Short mmCIF file of C-alpha atoms and ligand atoms in Angstrom, two decimals:
data_model
loop_
_atom_site.label_atom_id
_atom_site.label_comp_id
_atom_site.label_asym_id
_atom_site.label_seq_id
_atom_site.Cartn_x
_atom_site.Cartn_y
_atom_site.Cartn_z
CA MET A 1 -32.03 -3.37 9.70
CA SER A 2 -28.96 -4.96 8.21
CA ASN A 3 -25.68 -5.55 9.94
CA VAL A 4 -22.08 -4.83 8.99
CA ILE A 5 -19.09 -6.99 9.91
CA VAL A 6 -15.48 -5.79 9.86
CA VAL A 7 -12.96 -8.65 9.75
CA LEU A 8 -9.48 -7.83 11.07
CA PHE A 9 -6.32 -9.80 11.77
CA GLY A 10 -5.44 -9.85 15.45
CA ASN A 11 -1.73 -9.77 14.67
CA ASN A 12 -2.05 -6.38 12.98
CA GLY A 13 -3.26 -4.71 16.17
CA TRP A 14 -5.33 -1.52 16.13
CA ASP A 15 -3.49 0.11 13.23
CA ARG A 16 -4.68 2.80 10.81
CA SER A 17 -6.16 0.15 8.55
CA ALA A 18 -8.21 -1.31 11.41
CA GLU A 19 -9.35 2.16 12.46
CA GLY A 20 -10.37 3.11 8.92
CA ALA A 21 -12.19 -0.17 8.29
CA ALA A 22 -14.05 0.15 11.60
CA GLY A 23 -14.93 3.78 10.83
CA THR A 24 -16.30 2.83 7.41
CA GLY A 25 -18.22 -0.05 8.96
CA GLN A 26 -19.67 2.21 11.63
CA ARG A 27 -20.91 4.83 9.13
CA LEU A 28 -22.35 2.10 6.93
CA ALA A 29 -24.14 0.45 9.85
CA GLN A 30 -25.59 3.82 10.83
CA SER A 31 -27.00 4.26 7.33
CA THR A 32 -28.45 0.74 7.17
CA GLY A 33 -29.86 1.00 10.69
CA GLY A 34 -27.92 -2.12 11.68
CA ASN A 35 -25.06 -2.93 14.02
CA LEU A 36 -21.33 -2.86 13.51
CA ASN A 37 -19.68 -6.16 14.51
CA VAL A 38 -15.92 -6.68 14.55
CA VAL A 39 -14.31 -10.12 14.13
CA PHE A 40 -10.62 -10.57 14.90
CA LEU A 41 -8.96 -13.59 13.31
CA GLY A 42 -6.36 -14.63 15.87
CA ASP A 43 -5.61 -13.18 19.26
CA ALA A 44 -5.82 -9.40 19.48
CA SER A 45 -4.02 -6.99 21.80
CA LYS A 46 -5.84 -5.12 24.56
CA GLU A 47 -5.56 -1.93 22.50
CA ALA A 48 -7.20 -3.63 19.51
CA ARG A 49 -9.96 -5.17 21.64
CA ASP A 50 -10.65 -1.85 23.37
CA GLY A 51 -10.54 0.10 20.10
CA ALA A 52 -13.07 -2.23 18.51
CA ALA A 53 -15.31 -2.53 21.55
CA ALA A 54 -15.54 1.26 21.78
CA CYS A 55 -17.26 1.52 18.40
CA ALA A 56 -18.86 -1.86 17.71
CA ALA A 57 -21.99 -3.50 19.08
CA SER A 58 -20.13 -6.80 19.30
CA VAL A 59 -16.50 -7.89 19.10
CA VAL A 60 -15.54 -11.53 18.56
CA VAL A 61 -11.93 -12.61 18.96
CA VAL A 62 -11.42 -15.98 17.27
CA ASN A 63 -8.49 -17.07 19.36
CA GLN A 64 -7.05 -20.51 18.64
CA PRO A 65 -3.61 -21.90 17.75
CA GLU A 66 -4.45 -22.42 14.04
CA LEU A 67 -4.81 -18.65 13.67
CA ALA A 68 -1.65 -17.63 15.50
CA GLU A 69 0.02 -17.14 12.12
CA TYR A 70 -1.79 -16.58 8.84
CA GLN A 71 -2.89 -19.76 7.13
CA PRO A 72 -5.37 -19.00 4.31
CA GLU A 73 -7.64 -22.00 4.71
CA ALA A 74 -7.85 -21.76 8.50
CA ALA A 75 -8.47 -17.99 8.32
CA LEU A 76 -11.12 -18.47 5.63
CA GLU A 77 -13.01 -21.12 7.56
CA ALA A 78 -12.85 -19.17 10.81
CA ALA A 79 -14.08 -16.01 9.04
CA GLN A 80 -16.90 -17.97 7.42
CA LYS A 81 -18.02 -19.47 10.73
CA ALA A 82 -17.80 -16.19 12.62
CA CYS A 83 -19.70 -14.27 9.91
CA ALA A 84 -22.39 -16.96 9.64
CA GLU A 85 -23.19 -16.51 13.33
CA ILE A 86 -24.12 -12.86 12.81
CA SER A 87 -27.55 -12.73 11.21
CA ASP A 88 -28.88 -10.30 8.61
CA THR A 89 -25.47 -9.15 7.38
CA SER A 90 -25.40 -6.94 4.30
CA VAL A 91 -21.68 -6.04 4.20
CA VAL A 92 -18.44 -7.69 5.33
CA LEU A 93 -15.46 -5.32 5.21
CA PHE A 94 -11.74 -6.07 5.21
CA GLY A 95 -8.73 -3.73 5.15
CA ASN A 96 -6.21 -3.62 2.32
CA ASP A 97 -3.51 -6.02 3.47
CA THR A 98 -2.55 -8.93 1.23
CA TYR A 99 -4.21 -11.51 3.47
CA SER A 100 -7.54 -9.68 3.20
CA GLN A 101 -7.13 -9.41 -0.55
CA GLU A 102 -6.69 -13.16 -0.70
CA LEU A 103 -9.69 -13.98 1.50
CA VAL A 104 -12.34 -11.59 0.18
CA PRO A 105 -13.46 -13.37 -3.02
CA ARG A 106 -13.26 -16.79 -1.38
CA LEU A 107 -15.32 -15.69 1.61
CA ALA A 108 -17.91 -14.04 -0.64
CA HIS A 109 -18.31 -17.32 -2.49
CA ARG A 110 -18.69 -19.32 0.71
CA LEU A 111 -21.24 -16.90 2.14
CA GLY A 112 -23.23 -16.84 -1.11
CA GLY A 113 -22.61 -13.13 -1.64
CA CYS A 114 -20.50 -11.09 -4.05
CA SER A 115 -17.14 -9.36 -3.73
CA LEU A 116 -15.25 -6.30 -4.90
CA ALA A 117 -11.61 -5.31 -4.45
CA ASP A 118 -9.83 -2.01 -3.80
CA VAL A 119 -12.95 -0.11 -2.78
CA GLN A 120 -12.56 3.61 -2.08
CA GLY A 121 -16.08 4.32 -0.86
CA VAL A 122 -19.10 2.30 0.18
CA THR A 123 -22.62 3.47 0.94
CA ALA A 124 -26.05 1.96 1.37
CA ASP A 125 -28.96 3.44 -0.54
CA GLY A 126 -32.40 2.06 0.21
CA GLY A 127 -31.12 -1.43 0.91
CA GLN A 128 -28.76 -1.37 -2.07
CA VAL A 129 -25.02 -1.45 -1.37
CA LEU A 130 -23.02 0.88 -3.64
CA ALA A 131 -19.24 0.54 -3.81
CA THR A 132 -16.91 2.94 -5.60
CA ARG A 133 -13.49 2.19 -7.03
CA SER A 134 -11.27 3.58 -9.72
CA ALA A 135 -11.31 2.31 -13.28
CA TYR A 136 -9.06 2.52 -16.35
CA GLY A 137 -5.88 2.80 -14.31
CA GLY A 138 -7.22 5.67 -12.22
CA LYS A 139 -8.63 7.75 -15.11
CA ALA A 140 -12.24 7.32 -13.98
CA MET A 141 -14.30 6.31 -10.96
CA SER A 142 -16.97 3.64 -11.20
CA THR A 143 -19.81 2.83 -8.84
CA TYR A 144 -20.97 -0.74 -8.50
CA SER A 145 -24.43 -1.70 -7.38
CA MET A 146 -23.94 -4.98 -5.58
CA LYS A 147 -26.72 -7.49 -6.24
CA LYS A 148 -26.10 -10.32 -3.78
CA THR A 149 -25.57 -10.07 -0.06
CA PRO A 150 -23.48 -10.23 1.90
CA VAL A 151 -21.26 -7.90 -0.06
CA VAL A 152 -17.66 -8.76 0.86
CA LEU A 153 -15.18 -5.95 0.16
CA TRP A 154 -11.65 -4.91 0.85
CA VAL A 155 -11.37 -1.17 1.20
CA ARG A 156 -8.56 1.39 1.17
CA ALA A 157 -8.94 1.55 4.89
CA ARG A 158 -5.93 3.73 5.69
CA ALA A 159 -7.45 6.61 3.75
CA MET A 160 -10.77 6.33 5.61
CA ASP A 161 -11.82 8.19 8.73
CA PRO A 162 -11.79 6.29 12.02
CA ALA A 163 -14.92 5.45 14.00
CA THR A 164 -16.48 7.69 16.60
CA PRO A 165 -16.34 6.02 20.03
CA GLY A 166 -19.84 4.99 21.07
CA ALA A 167 -21.53 3.30 23.98
CA GLY A 168 -19.37 0.20 23.70
CA GLY A 169 -20.46 -3.33 23.00
CA SER A 170 -19.93 -6.95 23.99
CA LEU A 171 -16.60 -8.73 23.67
CA GLU A 172 -16.18 -12.49 23.58
CA GLU A 173 -13.56 -15.04 22.61
CA LYS A 174 -14.43 -17.99 20.40
CA ALA A 175 -12.73 -21.03 18.90
CA TYR A 176 -14.11 -23.17 16.10
CA GLU A 177 -13.47 -26.69 14.95
CA LEU A 178 -11.50 -26.18 11.76
CA ALA A 179 -10.76 -28.74 9.04
CA THR A 180 -7.13 -29.76 8.60
CA PRO A 181 -5.77 -27.40 5.92
CA ARG A 182 -4.90 -28.99 2.59
CA LEU A 183 -2.03 -26.57 2.25
CA THR A 184 1.05 -26.56 4.46
CA ILE A 185 3.24 -23.51 4.83
CA THR A 186 6.77 -24.84 5.04
CA SER A 187 8.62 -21.59 5.67
CA ARG A 188 7.97 -17.90 6.12
CA ASP A 189 10.40 -15.18 5.10
CA VAL A 190 9.71 -11.96 6.88
CA LEU A 191 11.22 -8.89 5.23
CA GLU A 192 12.95 -6.99 8.01
CA SER A 193 12.44 -3.26 7.89
CA GLU A 194 13.10 -0.43 10.29
CA GLY A 195 10.44 2.07 11.31
CA PRO A 196 6.87 2.21 10.02
CA SER A 197 5.80 0.43 6.85
CA LEU A 198 5.19 2.40 3.68
CA GLU A 199 1.44 2.02 4.18
CA ASP A 200 1.58 3.36 7.72
CA ALA A 201 4.03 6.21 7.07
CA SER A 202 2.89 9.79 7.70
CA ILE A 203 5.49 11.16 5.29
CA ILE A 204 6.79 9.42 2.15
CA VAL A 205 9.71 10.54 0.00
CA SER A 206 9.36 8.72 -3.30
CA GLY A 207 11.73 8.63 -6.26
CA GLY A 208 11.30 7.84 -9.94
CA ARG A 209 13.12 7.11 -13.15
CA GLY A 210 14.29 10.72 -13.45
CA LEU A 211 16.78 10.07 -10.64
CA GLY A 212 18.84 8.16 -13.18
CA GLY A 213 20.00 5.27 -11.00
CA PRO A 214 20.13 3.69 -7.55
CA GLU A 215 22.82 6.07 -6.27
CA ALA A 216 20.43 8.99 -5.90
CA PHE A 217 18.11 6.90 -3.71
CA GLU A 218 20.99 5.93 -1.46
CA ASN A 219 23.05 9.12 -1.47
CA GLU A 220 20.45 11.86 -1.67
CA LEU A 221 16.86 10.73 -1.06
CA LYS A 222 17.77 8.60 1.94
CA GLY A 223 19.26 11.63 3.71
CA LEU A 224 16.20 13.73 2.91
CA ALA A 225 13.87 10.98 4.10
CA THR A 226 15.80 10.71 7.38
CA ALA A 227 15.68 14.48 7.89
CA MET A 228 11.92 14.48 7.24
CA HIS A 229 11.27 11.35 9.38
CA ALA A 230 9.87 9.84 6.20
CA VAL A 231 9.72 6.38 4.65
CA GLN A 232 11.12 5.91 1.16
CA GLY A 233 8.98 4.78 -1.77
CA ALA A 234 9.40 4.61 -5.54
CA SER A 235 7.69 4.44 -8.88
CA ARG A 236 7.44 1.18 -10.73
CA ALA A 237 10.04 2.35 -13.25
CA ALA A 238 12.60 2.68 -10.45
CA CYS A 239 11.65 -0.69 -8.94
CA ASP A 240 11.60 -2.51 -12.26
CA ALA A 241 15.06 -1.14 -13.02
CA GLY A 242 16.25 -2.85 -9.84
CA TRP A 243 17.35 0.45 -8.23
CA VAL A 244 15.28 -0.19 -5.12
CA PRO A 245 13.41 -3.24 -3.74
CA PRO A 246 10.06 -4.15 -5.34
CA ASN A 247 8.24 -3.62 -2.05
CA TRP A 248 8.95 0.12 -2.33
CA GLN A 249 6.63 0.39 -5.31
CA VAL A 250 3.65 2.70 -4.97
CA GLY A 251 0.78 2.48 -7.42
CA GLN A 252 -1.81 0.33 -9.08
CA THR A 253 0.34 -2.76 -8.89
CA GLY A 254 2.21 -1.62 -5.79
CA LYS A 255 1.37 -0.25 -2.35
CA LYS A 256 -1.66 1.95 -1.78
CA VAL A 257 -0.57 4.72 0.56
CA ALA A 258 -2.31 7.67 2.20
CA PRO A 259 0.32 9.69 4.12
CA GLU A 260 -0.02 13.25 5.39
CA LEU A 261 2.64 14.25 2.86
CA TYR A 262 3.80 12.48 -0.30
CA LEU A 263 6.87 14.01 -1.91
CA ALA A 264 7.33 12.74 -5.50
CA ILE A 265 10.83 13.36 -6.81
CA ALA A 266 11.50 12.85 -10.53
CA ILE A 267 8.22 10.94 -10.91
CA SER A 268 6.05 11.92 -13.89
CA GLY A 269 2.73 11.06 -12.25
CA ALA A 270 1.39 8.35 -14.54
CA SER A 271 -2.19 7.35 -13.74
CA GLN A 272 -1.00 3.97 -12.44
CA HIS A 273 1.28 5.72 -9.94
CA LEU A 274 -1.44 8.18 -8.90
CA LEU A 275 -3.73 5.27 -8.16
CA GLY A 276 -1.48 4.28 -5.29
CA MET A 277 -0.88 7.70 -3.71
CA GLY A 278 -3.80 9.89 -4.77
CA ASP A 279 -5.35 9.55 -1.29
CA SER A 280 -2.39 11.39 0.29
CA LYS A 281 -3.48 14.42 2.32
CA MET A 282 -0.86 16.60 0.64
CA ILE A 283 1.20 15.93 -2.49
CA ALA A 284 4.37 17.80 -3.44
CA ALA A 285 6.70 17.22 -6.37
CA ILE A 286 10.11 18.10 -7.72
CA ASN A 287 10.36 17.67 -11.48
CA THR A 288 12.21 19.35 -14.33
CA ASP A 289 9.18 19.18 -16.61
CA PRO A 290 6.58 21.88 -15.86
CA ASP A 291 4.01 19.83 -17.79
CA ALA A 292 4.57 16.63 -15.80
CA PRO A 293 1.10 15.25 -14.87
CA ILE A 294 2.10 15.02 -11.19
CA PHE A 295 1.86 18.83 -10.91
CA LYS A 296 -1.89 18.67 -11.59
CA HIS A 297 -2.30 16.77 -8.31
CA CYS A 298 0.13 18.77 -6.17
CA SER A 299 -0.53 21.22 -3.39
CA PHE A 300 2.87 22.65 -4.27
CA GLY A 301 5.76 21.74 -6.50
CA ILE A 302 9.17 22.84 -7.68
CA VAL A 303 10.13 22.81 -11.38
CA GLU A 304 13.82 22.09 -10.98
CA ASP A 305 16.50 19.44 -11.26
CA TYR A 306 16.24 17.37 -8.07
CA LYS A 307 20.02 17.76 -7.59
CA ASN A 308 19.53 21.46 -6.96
CA VAL A 309 16.80 20.91 -4.36
CA VAL A 310 17.33 17.70 -2.39
CA ALA A 311 20.78 18.42 -0.93
CA PRO A 312 20.07 22.04 0.21
CA LEU A 313 16.66 21.01 1.58
CA THR A 314 18.24 18.16 3.57
CA GLU A 315 20.93 20.52 4.88
CA LYS A 316 18.34 23.09 5.90
CA LEU A 317 16.17 20.52 7.68
CA ASN A 318 19.17 19.07 9.50
CA SER A 319 20.30 22.52 10.62
CA MET A 320 16.85 23.10 12.09
CA GLY A 321 17.32 19.95 14.20
C1 LIG B 401 -0.73 -2.32 -15.83
C2 LIG B 401 0.27 -1.30 -15.36
C3 LIG B 401 0.47 -1.15 -14.00
C4 LIG B 401 1.38 -0.20 -13.54
N1 LIG B 401 1.55 -0.05 -12.18
C5 LIG B 401 2.36 0.92 -11.74
C6 LIG B 401 2.52 1.15 -10.34
O1 LIG B 401 1.97 0.43 -9.48
N2 LIG B 401 3.32 2.16 -9.94
C7 LIG B 401 3.97 2.99 -10.84
O2 LIG B 401 4.69 3.90 -10.40
N3 LIG B 401 3.85 2.78 -12.16
C8 LIG B 401 3.08 1.76 -12.63
N4 LIG B 401 3.01 1.56 -13.97
C9 LIG B 401 3.94 2.27 -14.85
C10 LIG B 401 3.49 3.68 -15.17
O3 LIG B 401 2.65 3.67 -16.31
C11 LIG B 401 4.72 4.57 -15.48
O4 LIG B 401 5.45 3.98 -16.53
C12 LIG B 401 5.66 4.77 -14.29
O5 LIG B 401 4.92 5.19 -13.17
C13 LIG B 401 6.69 5.83 -14.65
O6 LIG B 401 7.59 5.97 -13.60
P1 LIG B 401 8.36 7.34 -13.39
O7 LIG B 401 7.40 8.45 -13.16
O8 LIG B 401 9.41 7.10 -12.38
O9 LIG B 401 9.13 7.52 -14.80
P2 LIG B 401 8.88 8.52 -16.00
O10 LIG B 401 7.48 8.49 -16.45
O11 LIG B 401 9.94 8.22 -16.97
O12 LIG B 401 9.11 9.95 -15.35
C14 LIG B 401 10.34 10.43 -14.93
C15 LIG B 401 10.15 11.89 -14.54
O13 LIG B 401 11.35 12.40 -14.02
C16 LIG B 401 11.50 13.74 -14.45
N5 LIG B 401 12.93 14.05 -14.36
C17 LIG B 401 13.92 13.65 -15.20
N6 LIG B 401 15.12 14.08 -14.76
C18 LIG B 401 14.85 14.82 -13.64
C19 LIG B 401 15.70 15.52 -12.75
N7 LIG B 401 17.02 15.56 -12.89
N8 LIG B 401 15.11 16.15 -11.70
C20 LIG B 401 13.77 16.13 -11.52
N9 LIG B 401 12.93 15.48 -12.36
C21 LIG B 401 13.48 14.81 -13.41
C22 LIG B 401 10.93 13.76 -15.84
O14 LIG B 401 10.53 15.07 -16.20
C23 LIG B 401 9.76 12.80 -15.70
O15 LIG B 401 8.57 13.49 -15.37
C24 LIG B 401 2.10 0.60 -14.45
C25 LIG B 401 1.87 0.45 -15.83
C26 LIG B 401 0.98 -0.48 -16.27
C27 LIG B 401 0.74 -0.61 -17.75
#
């Protein structure tokens, strides 16, 4: 038997990332014959506690003032202490938020295990943990056989299936004595945004360099996104050009998204872009070039100048209410 721990941030609630991480942890625990344990860093809502308790053998909420807002050293020490209390752990899973990305290698070091980032699949085979992730900018997949346990990973949780509710487990609150952090956060700037985040969007309308400038994002794609109840994204070329904010970027060095529908407009489909949106349930594209790589990944596409498609499509959708 070997156990699996999923570490979540209480502030994030029971979002798609939490559901996907818990689902992956549950399937992994079933294959190792161990238990799924969920640790929340910071207070968690009732929905999050209930969601976790429905699928995990144990849920620990580390609830203390130092964890009310993310502080890397406090979060790391709390995660280390909570994980150390769960014996025989083979895998510790995190979601794919930036805090998790920061903590994973440091926690692996402290627990004497090994770590891997941006994992798209994880299985256990005869006591060996195998983790899969893309390589060469998305051109190949590689499988890593992890030698030291616990294996600490952050996974593309939003693209992963949620857990199946089970018998339900224990739930307890804990607080640890934490060292005074060496690092002080003097200010926090929260980017205000309306509606769901790019990562949590069910529909994304994304634009690329072929749009020719920021005006098309504002004048045409914004209207289409509103009509489709979608969130706007972009390729790196459009972000680097300063047409849209950097946090709209989807791809290898941007956001990893997995919406129901990803509409790529005037985006060529470079491997680095595909790496961020290839998990989308359905991909559609509008592009003037019939040989654009994006079409190889599309469920459907239109070979056309976006100007001839976006405005009539928006009008049609608006007329349908
Ligand atoms: C290390 C590294 C990391 C990277 N990370 C990322 C990343 O995270 N995200 C990312 O997106 N890129 C990333 N890139 C960049 C990536 O390689 C591409 O350069 C980028 O994705 C291209 O953006 P694009 O598709 O908008 O532009 P282009 O490749 O220039 O494509 C523009 C497309 O628009 C089409 N088009 C032109 N006019 C029209 C029109 N009127 N109507 C319809 N279609 C039209 C063209 O046919 C073309 O296919 C990275 C690169 C490197 C080296």
